[in-house]
PDB file of C-alpha atoms in Angstrom:
ATOM      1  CA  MET A   1     120.120  93.145 112.423  1.00  0.00           C
ATOM      2  CA  LEU A   2     116.333  93.233 112.358  1.00  0.00           C
ATOM      3  CA  VAL A   3     114.638  96.604 112.967  1.00  0.00           C
ATOM      4  CA  LEU A   4     110.991  96.558 114.068  1.00  0.00           C
ATOM      5  CA  LEU A   5     109.048  99.684 113.105  1.00  0.00           C
ATOM      6  CA  PRO A   6     105.507 100.896 113.679  1.00  0.00           C
ATOM      7  CA  PRO A   7     103.505 101.857 110.595  1.00  0.00           C
ATOM      8  CA  SER A   8     102.319 105.388 109.965  1.00  0.00           C
ATOM      9  CA  GLU A   9      98.698 106.344 110.522  1.00  0.00           C
ATOM     10  CA  GLY A  10      98.692 108.416 107.357  1.00  0.00           C
ATOM     11  CA  LYS A  11      99.654 106.693 104.136  1.00  0.00           C
ATOM     12  CA  ALA A  12     100.421 107.629 100.561  1.00  0.00           C
ATOM     13  CA  SER A  13      97.924 106.721  97.862  1.00  0.00           C
ATOM     14  CA  SER A  14      98.066 103.268  96.311  1.00  0.00           C
ATOM     15  CA  GLY A  15      98.809 104.565  92.842  1.00  0.00           C
ATOM     16  CA  ARG A  16      98.221 102.625  89.626  1.00  0.00           C
ATOM     17  CA  GLY A  17     100.362  99.562  90.181  1.00  0.00           C
ATOM     18  CA  ALA A  18      99.260  95.932  89.963  1.00  0.00           C
ATOM     19  CA  PRO A  19      96.932  94.871  92.792  1.00  0.00           C
ATOM     20  CA  LEU A  20      97.948  93.082  95.966  1.00  0.00           C
ATOM     21  CA  LYS A  21      99.204  89.511  95.833  1.00  0.00           C
ATOM     22  CA  PRO A  22      98.986  88.328  99.470  1.00  0.00           C
ATOM     23  CA  GLU A  23     100.993  85.197  98.739  1.00  0.00           C
ATOM     24  CA  SER A  24     103.953  87.335  97.610  1.00  0.00           C
ATOM     25  CA  LEU A  25     104.392  89.137 100.929  1.00  0.00           C
ATOM     26  CA  SER A  26     107.303  88.353 103.242  1.00  0.00           C
ATOM     27  CA  LEU A  27     106.749  86.106 106.276  1.00  0.00           C
ATOM     28  CA  PRO A  28     104.520  83.646 104.350  1.00  0.00           C
ATOM     29  CA  ALA A  29     103.538  81.962 107.621  1.00  0.00           C
ATOM     30  CA  LEU A  30     101.252  84.977 108.146  1.00  0.00           C
ATOM     31  CA  THR A  31      99.357  84.544 104.847  1.00  0.00           C
ATOM     32  CA  GLU A  32      96.300  82.784 106.285  1.00  0.00           C
ATOM     33  CA  ALA A  33      95.963  85.307 109.130  1.00  0.00           C
ATOM     34  CA  ARG A  34      96.392  88.208 106.700  1.00  0.00           C
ATOM     35  CA  GLU A  35      93.688  86.849 104.416  1.00  0.00           C
ATOM     36  CA  ALA A  36      91.252  86.635 107.332  1.00  0.00           C
ATOM     37  CA  VAL A  37      91.825  90.267 108.381  1.00  0.00           C
ATOM     38  CA  LEU A  38      91.772  91.461 104.780  1.00  0.00           C
ATOM     39  CA  ASP A  39      88.468  89.693 104.065  1.00  0.00           C
ATOM     40  CA  GLU A  40      86.703  90.981 107.159  1.00  0.00           C
ATOM     41  CA  LEU A  41      87.993  94.541 106.814  1.00  0.00           C
ATOM     42  CA  ALA A  42      87.077  94.808 103.126  1.00  0.00           C
ATOM     43  CA  GLU A  43      83.633  93.277 103.652  1.00  0.00           C
ATOM     44  CA  LEU A  44      82.868  95.513 106.634  1.00  0.00           C
ATOM     45  CA  CYS A  45      83.843  98.655 104.740  1.00  0.00           C
ATOM     46  CA  ALA A  46      81.903  97.662 101.622  1.00  0.00           C
ATOM     47  CA  ALA A  47      78.736  96.748 103.528  1.00  0.00           C
ATOM     48  CA  ASP A  48      78.221  99.444 106.170  1.00  0.00           C
ATOM     49  CA  GLU A  49      80.133 102.700 106.014  1.00  0.00           C
ATOM     50  CA  GLU A  50      78.877 104.049 109.344  1.00  0.00           C
ATOM     51  CA  LYS A  51      79.645 100.858 111.238  1.00  0.00           C
ATOM     52  CA  ALA A  52      83.058 100.694 109.586  1.00  0.00           C
ATOM     53  CA  ARG A  53      83.840 104.271 110.649  1.00  0.00           C
ATOM     54  CA  GLU A  54      82.877 103.393 114.217  1.00  0.00           C
ATOM     55  CA  VAL A  55      84.961 100.205 114.267  1.00  0.00           C
ATOM     56  CA  LEU A  56      87.986 101.955 112.780  1.00  0.00           C
ATOM     57  CA  GLY A  57      87.627 105.039 114.997  1.00  0.00           C
ATOM     58  CA  LEU A  58      87.482 107.422 112.049  1.00  0.00           C
ATOM     59  CA  SER A  59      86.124 110.948 112.103  1.00  0.00           C
ATOM     60  CA  GLU A  60      83.665 112.272 109.529  1.00  0.00           C
ATOM     61  CA  GLY A  61      86.561 113.879 107.704  1.00  0.00           C
ATOM     62  CA  LEU A  62      88.195 110.473 107.188  1.00  0.00           C
ATOM     63  CA  ARG A  63      85.130 108.864 105.614  1.00  0.00           C
ATOM     64  CA  GLY A  64      87.116 108.293 102.419  1.00  0.00           C
ATOM     65  CA  GLU A  65      89.334 105.789 104.253  1.00  0.00           C
ATOM     66  CA  VAL A  66      86.365 103.410 104.464  1.00  0.00           C
ATOM     67  CA  ALA A  67      85.956 103.390 100.673  1.00  0.00           C
ATOM     68  CA  LYS A  68      89.701 102.815 100.346  1.00  0.00           C
ATOM     69  CA  ASN A  69      89.501  99.708 102.551  1.00  0.00           C
ATOM     70  CA  ALA A  70      86.543  98.350 100.579  1.00  0.00           C
ATOM     71  CA  GLU A  71      88.754  98.192  97.472  1.00  0.00           C
ATOM     72  CA  LEU A  72      91.846  96.599  99.001  1.00  0.00           C
ATOM     73  CA  ARG A  73      91.713  93.552  96.728  1.00  0.00           C
ATOM     74  CA  THR A  74      91.687  95.591  93.517  1.00  0.00           C
ATOM     75  CA  ALA A  75      93.598  98.771  94.439  1.00  0.00           C
ATOM     76  CA  GLY A  76      97.076  99.343  93.098  1.00  0.00           C
ATOM     77  CA  ALA A  77      99.971  98.218  95.287  1.00  0.00           C
ATOM     78  CA  ARG A  78     103.311  99.920  95.920  1.00  0.00           C
ATOM     79  CA  PRO A  79     106.326  99.032  98.081  1.00  0.00           C
ATOM     80  CA  ALA A  80     105.435  99.466 101.745  1.00  0.00           C
ATOM     81  CA  GLY A  81     108.375 101.841 102.111  1.00  0.00           C
ATOM     82  CA  GLU A  82     106.542 104.199  99.735  1.00  0.00           C
ATOM     83  CA  ILE A  83     103.101 103.718 101.324  1.00  0.00           C
ATOM     84  CA  TYR A  84     104.102 104.587 104.902  1.00  0.00           C
ATOM     85  CA  THR A  85     104.555 108.304 105.515  1.00  0.00           C
ATOM     86  CA  GLY A  86     104.657 110.521 108.608  1.00  0.00           C
ATOM     87  CA  VAL A  87     107.327 111.806 110.944  1.00  0.00           C
ATOM     88  CA  LEU A  88     109.417 108.649 111.381  1.00  0.00           C
ATOM     89  CA  TYR A  89     109.369 107.783 107.684  1.00  0.00           C
ATOM     90  CA  ASP A  90     110.092 111.365 106.625  1.00  0.00           C
ATOM     91  CA  ALA A  91     113.208 111.307 108.824  1.00  0.00           C
ATOM     92  CA  LEU A  92     114.207 107.857 107.558  1.00  0.00           C
ATOM     93  CA  ASP A  93     113.695 109.026 103.936  1.00  0.00           C
ATOM     94  CA  LEU A  94     114.216 105.647 102.304  1.00  0.00           C
ATOM     95  CA  ALA A  95     114.056 107.049  98.781  1.00  0.00           C
ATOM     96  CA  SER A  96     117.202 109.147  99.223  1.00  0.00           C
ATOM     97  CA  LEU A  97     119.392 106.379 100.667  1.00  0.00           C
ATOM     98  CA  GLU A  98     122.426 105.231  98.711  1.00  0.00           C
ATOM     99  CA  PRO A  99     121.917 101.892  96.873  1.00  0.00           C
ATOM    100  CA  ALA A 100     123.851  99.865  99.449  1.00  0.00           C
ATOM    101  CA  ALA A 101     121.833 101.380 102.301  1.00  0.00           C
ATOM    102  CA  LYS A 102     118.592 100.616 100.427  1.00  0.00           C
ATOM    103  CA  ARG A 103     119.648  96.978 100.175  1.00  0.00           C
ATOM    104  CA  ARG A 104     120.292  96.930 103.913  1.00  0.00           C
ATOM    105  CA  ALA A 105     116.859  98.457 104.509  1.00  0.00           C
ATOM    106  CA  ALA A 106     115.211  95.759 102.400  1.00  0.00           C
ATOM    107  CA  ARG A 107     116.896  93.060 104.480  1.00  0.00           C
ATOM    108  CA  SER A 108     116.543  94.540 107.938  1.00  0.00           C
ATOM    109  CA  LEU A 109     113.380  96.660 108.253  1.00  0.00           C
ATOM    110  CA  LEU A 110     110.104  95.056 109.302  1.00  0.00           C
ATOM    111  CA  VAL A 111     106.979  97.211 109.680  1.00  0.00           C
ATOM    112  CA  PHE A 112     104.252  95.950 112.011  1.00  0.00           C
ATOM    113  CA  SER A 113     100.644  96.417 110.894  1.00  0.00           C
ATOM    114  CA  GLY A 114      97.117  95.781 112.111  1.00  0.00           C
ATOM    115  CA  LEU A 115      96.209  94.485 108.638  1.00  0.00           C
ATOM    116  CA  TRP A 116      99.330  92.631 107.507  1.00  0.00           C
ATOM    117  CA  GLY A 117     100.910  91.560 110.808  1.00  0.00           C
ATOM    118  CA  ALA A 118     104.314  92.672 109.547  1.00  0.00           C
ATOM    119  CA  VAL A 119     105.798  93.465 106.125  1.00  0.00           C
ATOM    120  CA  ARG A 120     109.175  94.290 104.612  1.00  0.00           C
ATOM    121  CA  VAL A 121     109.563  97.746 103.095  1.00  0.00           C
ATOM    122  CA  THR A 122     109.867  96.109  99.665  1.00  0.00           C
ATOM    123  CA  ASP A 123     106.558  94.215  99.977  1.00  0.00           C
ATOM    124  CA  ARG A 124     103.932  95.640  97.636  1.00  0.00           C
ATOM    125  CA  ILE A 125     100.748  96.648  99.491  1.00  0.00           C
ATOM    126  CA  PRO A 126      97.814  98.998  98.844  1.00  0.00           C
ATOM    127  CA  SER A 127      97.114 102.045 100.980  1.00  0.00           C
ATOM    128  CA  TYR A 128      94.782 101.153 103.870  1.00  0.00           C
ATOM    129  CA  ARG A 129      93.479 102.265 107.252  1.00  0.00           C
ATOM    130  CA  CYS A 130      93.483  99.710 110.080  1.00  0.00           C
ATOM    131  CA  SER A 131      95.486 100.263 113.248  1.00  0.00           C
ATOM    132  CA  MET A 132      96.553  97.545 115.668  1.00  0.00           C
ATOM    133  CA  GLY A 133      94.095  99.007 118.193  1.00  0.00           C
ATOM    134  CA  VAL A 134      91.070  98.106 116.046  1.00  0.00           C
ATOM    135  CA  ARG A 135      88.613  95.453 117.257  1.00  0.00           C
ATOM    136  CA  LEU A 136      86.961  93.779 114.265  1.00  0.00           C
ATOM    137  CA  PRO A 137      83.506  92.275 114.956  1.00  0.00           C
ATOM    138  CA  GLY A 138      84.503  88.791 113.858  1.00  0.00           C
ATOM    139  CA  LEU A 139      88.201  88.518 114.711  1.00  0.00           C
ATOM    140  CA  GLY A 140      88.272  90.716 117.816  1.00  0.00           C
ATOM    141  CA  ALA A 141      91.113  92.952 118.971  1.00  0.00           C
ATOM    142  CA  LEU A 142      93.887  92.826 116.388  1.00  0.00           C
ATOM    143  CA  GLY A 143      96.689  93.158 118.940  1.00  0.00           C
ATOM    144  CA  ALA A 144      95.533  89.881 120.503  1.00  0.00           C
ATOM    145  CA  TYR A 145      94.612  88.272 117.172  1.00  0.00           C
ATOM    146  CA  TRP A 146      98.148  88.617 115.813  1.00  0.00           C
ATOM    147  CA  ARG A 147      99.959  87.156 118.833  1.00  0.00           C
ATOM    148  CA  ALA A 148      99.764  83.490 117.831  1.00  0.00           C
ATOM    149  CA  PRO A 149     100.638  83.972 114.131  1.00  0.00           C
ATOM    150  CA  MET A 150     103.480  86.351 115.012  1.00  0.00           C
ATOM    151  CA  ALA A 151     104.827  84.000 117.691  1.00  0.00           C
ATOM    152  CA  ALA A 152     105.116  81.346 114.981  1.00  0.00           C
ATOM    153  CA  ALA A 153     106.686  83.586 112.350  1.00  0.00           C
ATOM    154  CA  MET A 154     108.936  85.995 114.224  1.00  0.00           C
ATOM    155  CA  PRO A 155     111.661  83.762 115.697  1.00  0.00           C
ATOM    156  CA  GLU A 156     112.761  82.795 112.185  1.00  0.00           C
ATOM    157  CA  ALA A 157     112.521  86.413 111.005  1.00  0.00           C
ATOM    158  CA  ALA A 158     114.639  87.525 113.971  1.00  0.00           C
ATOM    159  CA  GLY A 159     117.418  85.144 112.975  1.00  0.00           C
ATOM    160  CA  ASP A 160     120.383  85.041 115.340  1.00  0.00           C
ATOM    161  CA  GLY A 161     121.350  88.724 115.407  1.00  0.00           C
ATOM    162  CA  LEU A 162     120.354  91.986 117.029  1.00  0.00           C
ATOM    163  CA  VAL A 163     116.667  92.941 117.169  1.00  0.00           C
ATOM    164  CA  LEU A 164     116.188  96.716 117.406  1.00  0.00           C
ATOM    165  CA  ASP A 165     112.627  97.316 118.561  1.00  0.00           C
ATOM    166  CA  LEU A 166     111.318 100.809 117.751  1.00  0.00           C
ATOM    167  CA  ARG A 167     107.604  99.940 117.853  1.00  0.00           C
ATOM    168  CA  SER A 168     104.991 101.869 119.796  1.00  0.00           C
ATOM    169  CA  ALA A 169     103.139 100.056 122.591  1.00  0.00           C
ATOM    170  CA  ALA A 170     100.103  99.083 120.488  1.00  0.00           C
ATOM    171  CA  TYR A 171     102.282  97.290 117.942  1.00  0.00           C
ATOM    172  CA  ALA A 172     104.625  95.794 120.511  1.00  0.00           C
ATOM    173  CA  ALA A 173     101.560  94.013 121.927  1.00  0.00           C
ATOM    174  CA  ALA A 174     101.370  91.830 118.817  1.00  0.00           C
ATOM    175  CA  TRP A 175     104.743  90.166 119.485  1.00  0.00           C
ATOM    176  CA  LYS A 176     107.002  90.232 122.506  1.00  0.00           C
ATOM    177  CA  PRO A 177     110.487  88.727 122.106  1.00  0.00           C
ATOM    178  CA  LYS A 178     111.018  85.898 124.554  1.00  0.00           C
ATOM    179  CA  GLY A 179     113.850  83.777 125.837  1.00  0.00           C
ATOM    180  CA  GLU A 180     117.100  83.955 123.930  1.00  0.00           C
ATOM    181  CA  VAL A 181     115.668  86.393 121.364  1.00  0.00           C
ATOM    182  CA  ALA A 182     114.752  88.855 124.118  1.00  0.00           C
ATOM    183  CA  GLY A 183     118.356  88.855 125.340  1.00  0.00           C
ATOM    184  CA  ARG A 184     119.552  90.242 121.997  1.00  0.00           C
ATOM    185  CA  THR A 185     116.692  92.745 121.667  1.00  0.00           C
ATOM    186  CA  ALA A 186     117.045  96.447 122.424  1.00  0.00           C
ATOM    187  CA  THR A 187     114.094  98.802 122.898  1.00  0.00           C
ATOM    188  CA  VAL A 188     114.585 102.544 122.489  1.00  0.00           C
ATOM    189  CA  ARG A 189     113.066 105.627 124.084  1.00  0.00           C
ATOM    190  CA  VAL A 190     113.948 109.102 122.889  1.00  0.00           C
ATOM    191  CA  LEU A 191     113.995 111.645 125.716  1.00  0.00           C
ATOM    192  CA  HIS A 192     114.217 115.425 125.679  1.00  0.00           C
ATOM    193  CA  ALA A 193     117.426 115.719 127.688  1.00  0.00           C
ATOM    194  CA  PRO A 194     116.565 118.818 129.791  1.00  0.00           C
ATOM    195  CA  THR A 195     113.169 117.440 130.887  1.00  0.00           C
ATOM    196  CA  ARG A 196     113.736 113.661 130.586  1.00  0.00           C
ATOM    197  CA  LYS A 197     110.319 113.430 128.934  1.00  0.00           C
ATOM    198  CA  VAL A 198     109.187 111.678 125.774  1.00  0.00           C
ATOM    199  CA  VAL A 199     107.739 114.093 123.210  1.00  0.00           C
ATOM    200  CA  SER A 200     105.900 112.256 120.429  1.00  0.00           C
ATOM    201  CA  HIS A 201     107.056 114.222 117.387  1.00  0.00           C
ATOM    202  CA  PHE A 202     110.786 114.250 118.032  1.00  0.00           C
ATOM    203  CA  ASN A 203     110.625 110.731 119.469  1.00  0.00           C
ATOM    204  CA  LYS A 204     109.443 109.511 116.049  1.00  0.00           C
ATOM    205  CA  ALA A 205     111.778 111.771 114.087  1.00  0.00           C
ATOM    206  CA  THR A 206     114.838 110.715 116.099  1.00  0.00           C
ATOM    207  CA  LYS A 207     113.999 107.035 115.671  1.00  0.00           C
ATOM    208  CA  GLY A 208     113.828 107.607 111.919  1.00  0.00           C
ATOM    209  CA  ARG A 209     117.207 109.338 111.977  1.00  0.00           C
ATOM    210  CA  ILE A 210     118.734 106.543 114.076  1.00  0.00           C
ATOM    211  CA  VAL A 211     117.686 103.919 111.542  1.00  0.00           C
ATOM    212  CA  ARG A 212     118.918 106.062 108.663  1.00  0.00           C
ATOM    213  CA  SER A 213     122.269 106.573 110.405  1.00  0.00           C
ATOM    214  CA  LEU A 214     122.767 102.843 110.941  1.00  0.00           C
ATOM    215  CA  LEU A 215     121.779 101.962 107.362  1.00  0.00           C
ATOM    216  CA  SER A 216     123.915 104.706 105.828  1.00  0.00           C
ATOM    217  CA  ALA A 217     126.966 103.824 107.906  1.00  0.00           C
ATOM    218  CA  GLY A 218     126.656 100.135 107.095  1.00  0.00           C
ATOM    219  CA  VAL A 219     126.814  99.320 110.782  1.00  0.00           C
ATOM    220  CA  ALA A 220     125.701  95.811 111.773  1.00  0.00           C
ATOM    221  CA  PRO A 221     125.962  95.517 115.566  1.00  0.00           C
ATOM    222  CA  ALA A 222     126.119  91.929 116.779  1.00  0.00           C
ATOM    223  CA  GLY A 223     124.034  92.656 119.866  1.00  0.00           C
ATOM    224  CA  PRO A 224     122.644  95.398 122.120  1.00  0.00           C
ATOM    225  CA  ALA A 225     125.980  96.276 123.721  1.00  0.00           C
ATOM    226  CA  GLU A 226     127.558  96.744 120.289  1.00  0.00           C
ATOM    227  CA  LEU A 227     124.536  98.814 119.234  1.00  0.00           C
ATOM    228  CA  VAL A 228     125.134 101.221 122.123  1.00  0.00           C
ATOM    229  CA  GLU A 229     128.726 101.724 121.027  1.00  0.00           C
ATOM    230  CA  ALA A 230     127.728 102.125 117.381  1.00  0.00           C
ATOM    231  CA  LEU A 231     125.148 104.793 118.218  1.00  0.00           C
ATOM    232  CA  ARG A 232     127.638 106.684 120.352  1.00  0.00           C
ATOM    233  CA  ASP A 233     130.151 106.534 117.510  1.00  0.00           C
ATOM    234  CA  LEU A 234     127.467 108.022 115.253  1.00  0.00           C
ATOM    235  CA  GLY A 235     127.055 110.951 117.628  1.00  0.00           C
ATOM    236  CA  TYR A 236     124.045 109.929 119.706  1.00  0.00           C
ATOM    237  CA  GLU A 237     123.941 110.285 123.478  1.00  0.00           C
ATOM    238  CA  VAL A 238     122.792 106.918 124.768  1.00  0.00           C
ATOM    239  CA  GLU A 239     122.106 105.526 128.217  1.00  0.00           C
ATOM    240  CA  ALA A 240     121.713 101.754 128.373  1.00  0.00           C
ATOM    241  CA  GLN A 241     120.240  99.382 130.905  1.00  0.00           C
ATOM    242  CA  ALA A 242     121.130  95.731 130.502  1.00  0.00           C
ATOM    243  CA  PRO A 243     118.410  93.213 131.425  1.00  0.00           C
ATOM    244  CA  ALA A 244     118.170  92.328 135.075  1.00  0.00           C
ATOM    245  CA  LYS A 245     117.418  88.697 134.266  1.00  0.00           C
ATOM    246  CA  ALA A 246     117.221  86.297 131.352  1.00  0.00           C
ATOM    247  CA  GLY A 247     114.333  86.717 128.960  1.00  0.00           C
ATOM    248  CA  GLN A 248     114.281  90.515 129.136  1.00  0.00           C
ATOM    249  CA  ALA A 249     115.344  93.079 126.525  1.00  0.00           C
ATOM    250  CA  TRP A 250     117.910  95.829 126.847  1.00  0.00           C
ATOM    251  CA  ALA A 251     116.448  99.308 127.416  1.00  0.00           C
ATOM    252  CA  LEU A 252     118.156 102.223 125.645  1.00  0.00           C
ATOM    253  CA  ASP A 253     117.440 105.909 126.197  1.00  0.00           C
ATOM    254  CA  VAL A 254     118.612 108.283 123.479  1.00  0.00           C
ATOM    255  CA  LEU A 255     118.879 111.849 124.812  1.00  0.00           C
ATOM    256  CA  VAL A 256     118.163 114.782 122.517  1.00  0.00           C
ATOM    257  CA  GLU A 257     118.741 118.411 123.423  1.00  0.00           C
ATOM    258  CA  GLU A 258     116.574 120.089 120.800  1.00  0.00           C
ATOM    259  CA  ILE A 259     113.019 119.277 119.788  1.00  0.00           C
ATOM    260  CA  HIS A 260     112.957 119.115 115.992  1.00  0.00           C
TER     261      HIS A 260
END
């Protein structure tokens, strides 16, 4: 099983670890593309703080994020699972998983990123600020920039098992499963059952809890249909729509009564 996650907008500090080694990151086919984004982002933030704030869409109060990006090459690096914070990652709570579940997380979780393309939670990265919606002056819109590198790297990463896609729309734009891979991919919406509406906070929190439940239970569904049964066995209310034609993903709605 491969689980695709969005990153968090807020991130923990880099800490005092050894600096980034781009060549050590997972999905080595993305190294050249990562280096290009890293170089342009760091140079932009070091050269012109005001322009960098505008490009990154940062408020005055987030001015410090520009200085952080300028030092990406020398800042300390920590496992990505420690860098990403926020509602989804708080609910997932990787640090408190049992050892076996942590090993499953290391194998199966892949976090999409405007800067890195995608990383494993064990990959060591510095704290940064660069969403997939950013348009860098030289490379252009990152969602479009990453499509070709991700199309080359992701089929191998997806393997031959289930792909559980929990990404938000901006990050889903960087890679769309196609063909046979799409047929074993499941996307998930979390709906407030009484209103049938998506509410951002509990949508993220429930997705974090779903991933934690699967990792903790040691469940490895072979495909989307088996995933539906596994989630129901774990106590989730799930409605599933199988693809209408080849090359499309399954669509799962997880219904939640309470917003929390």
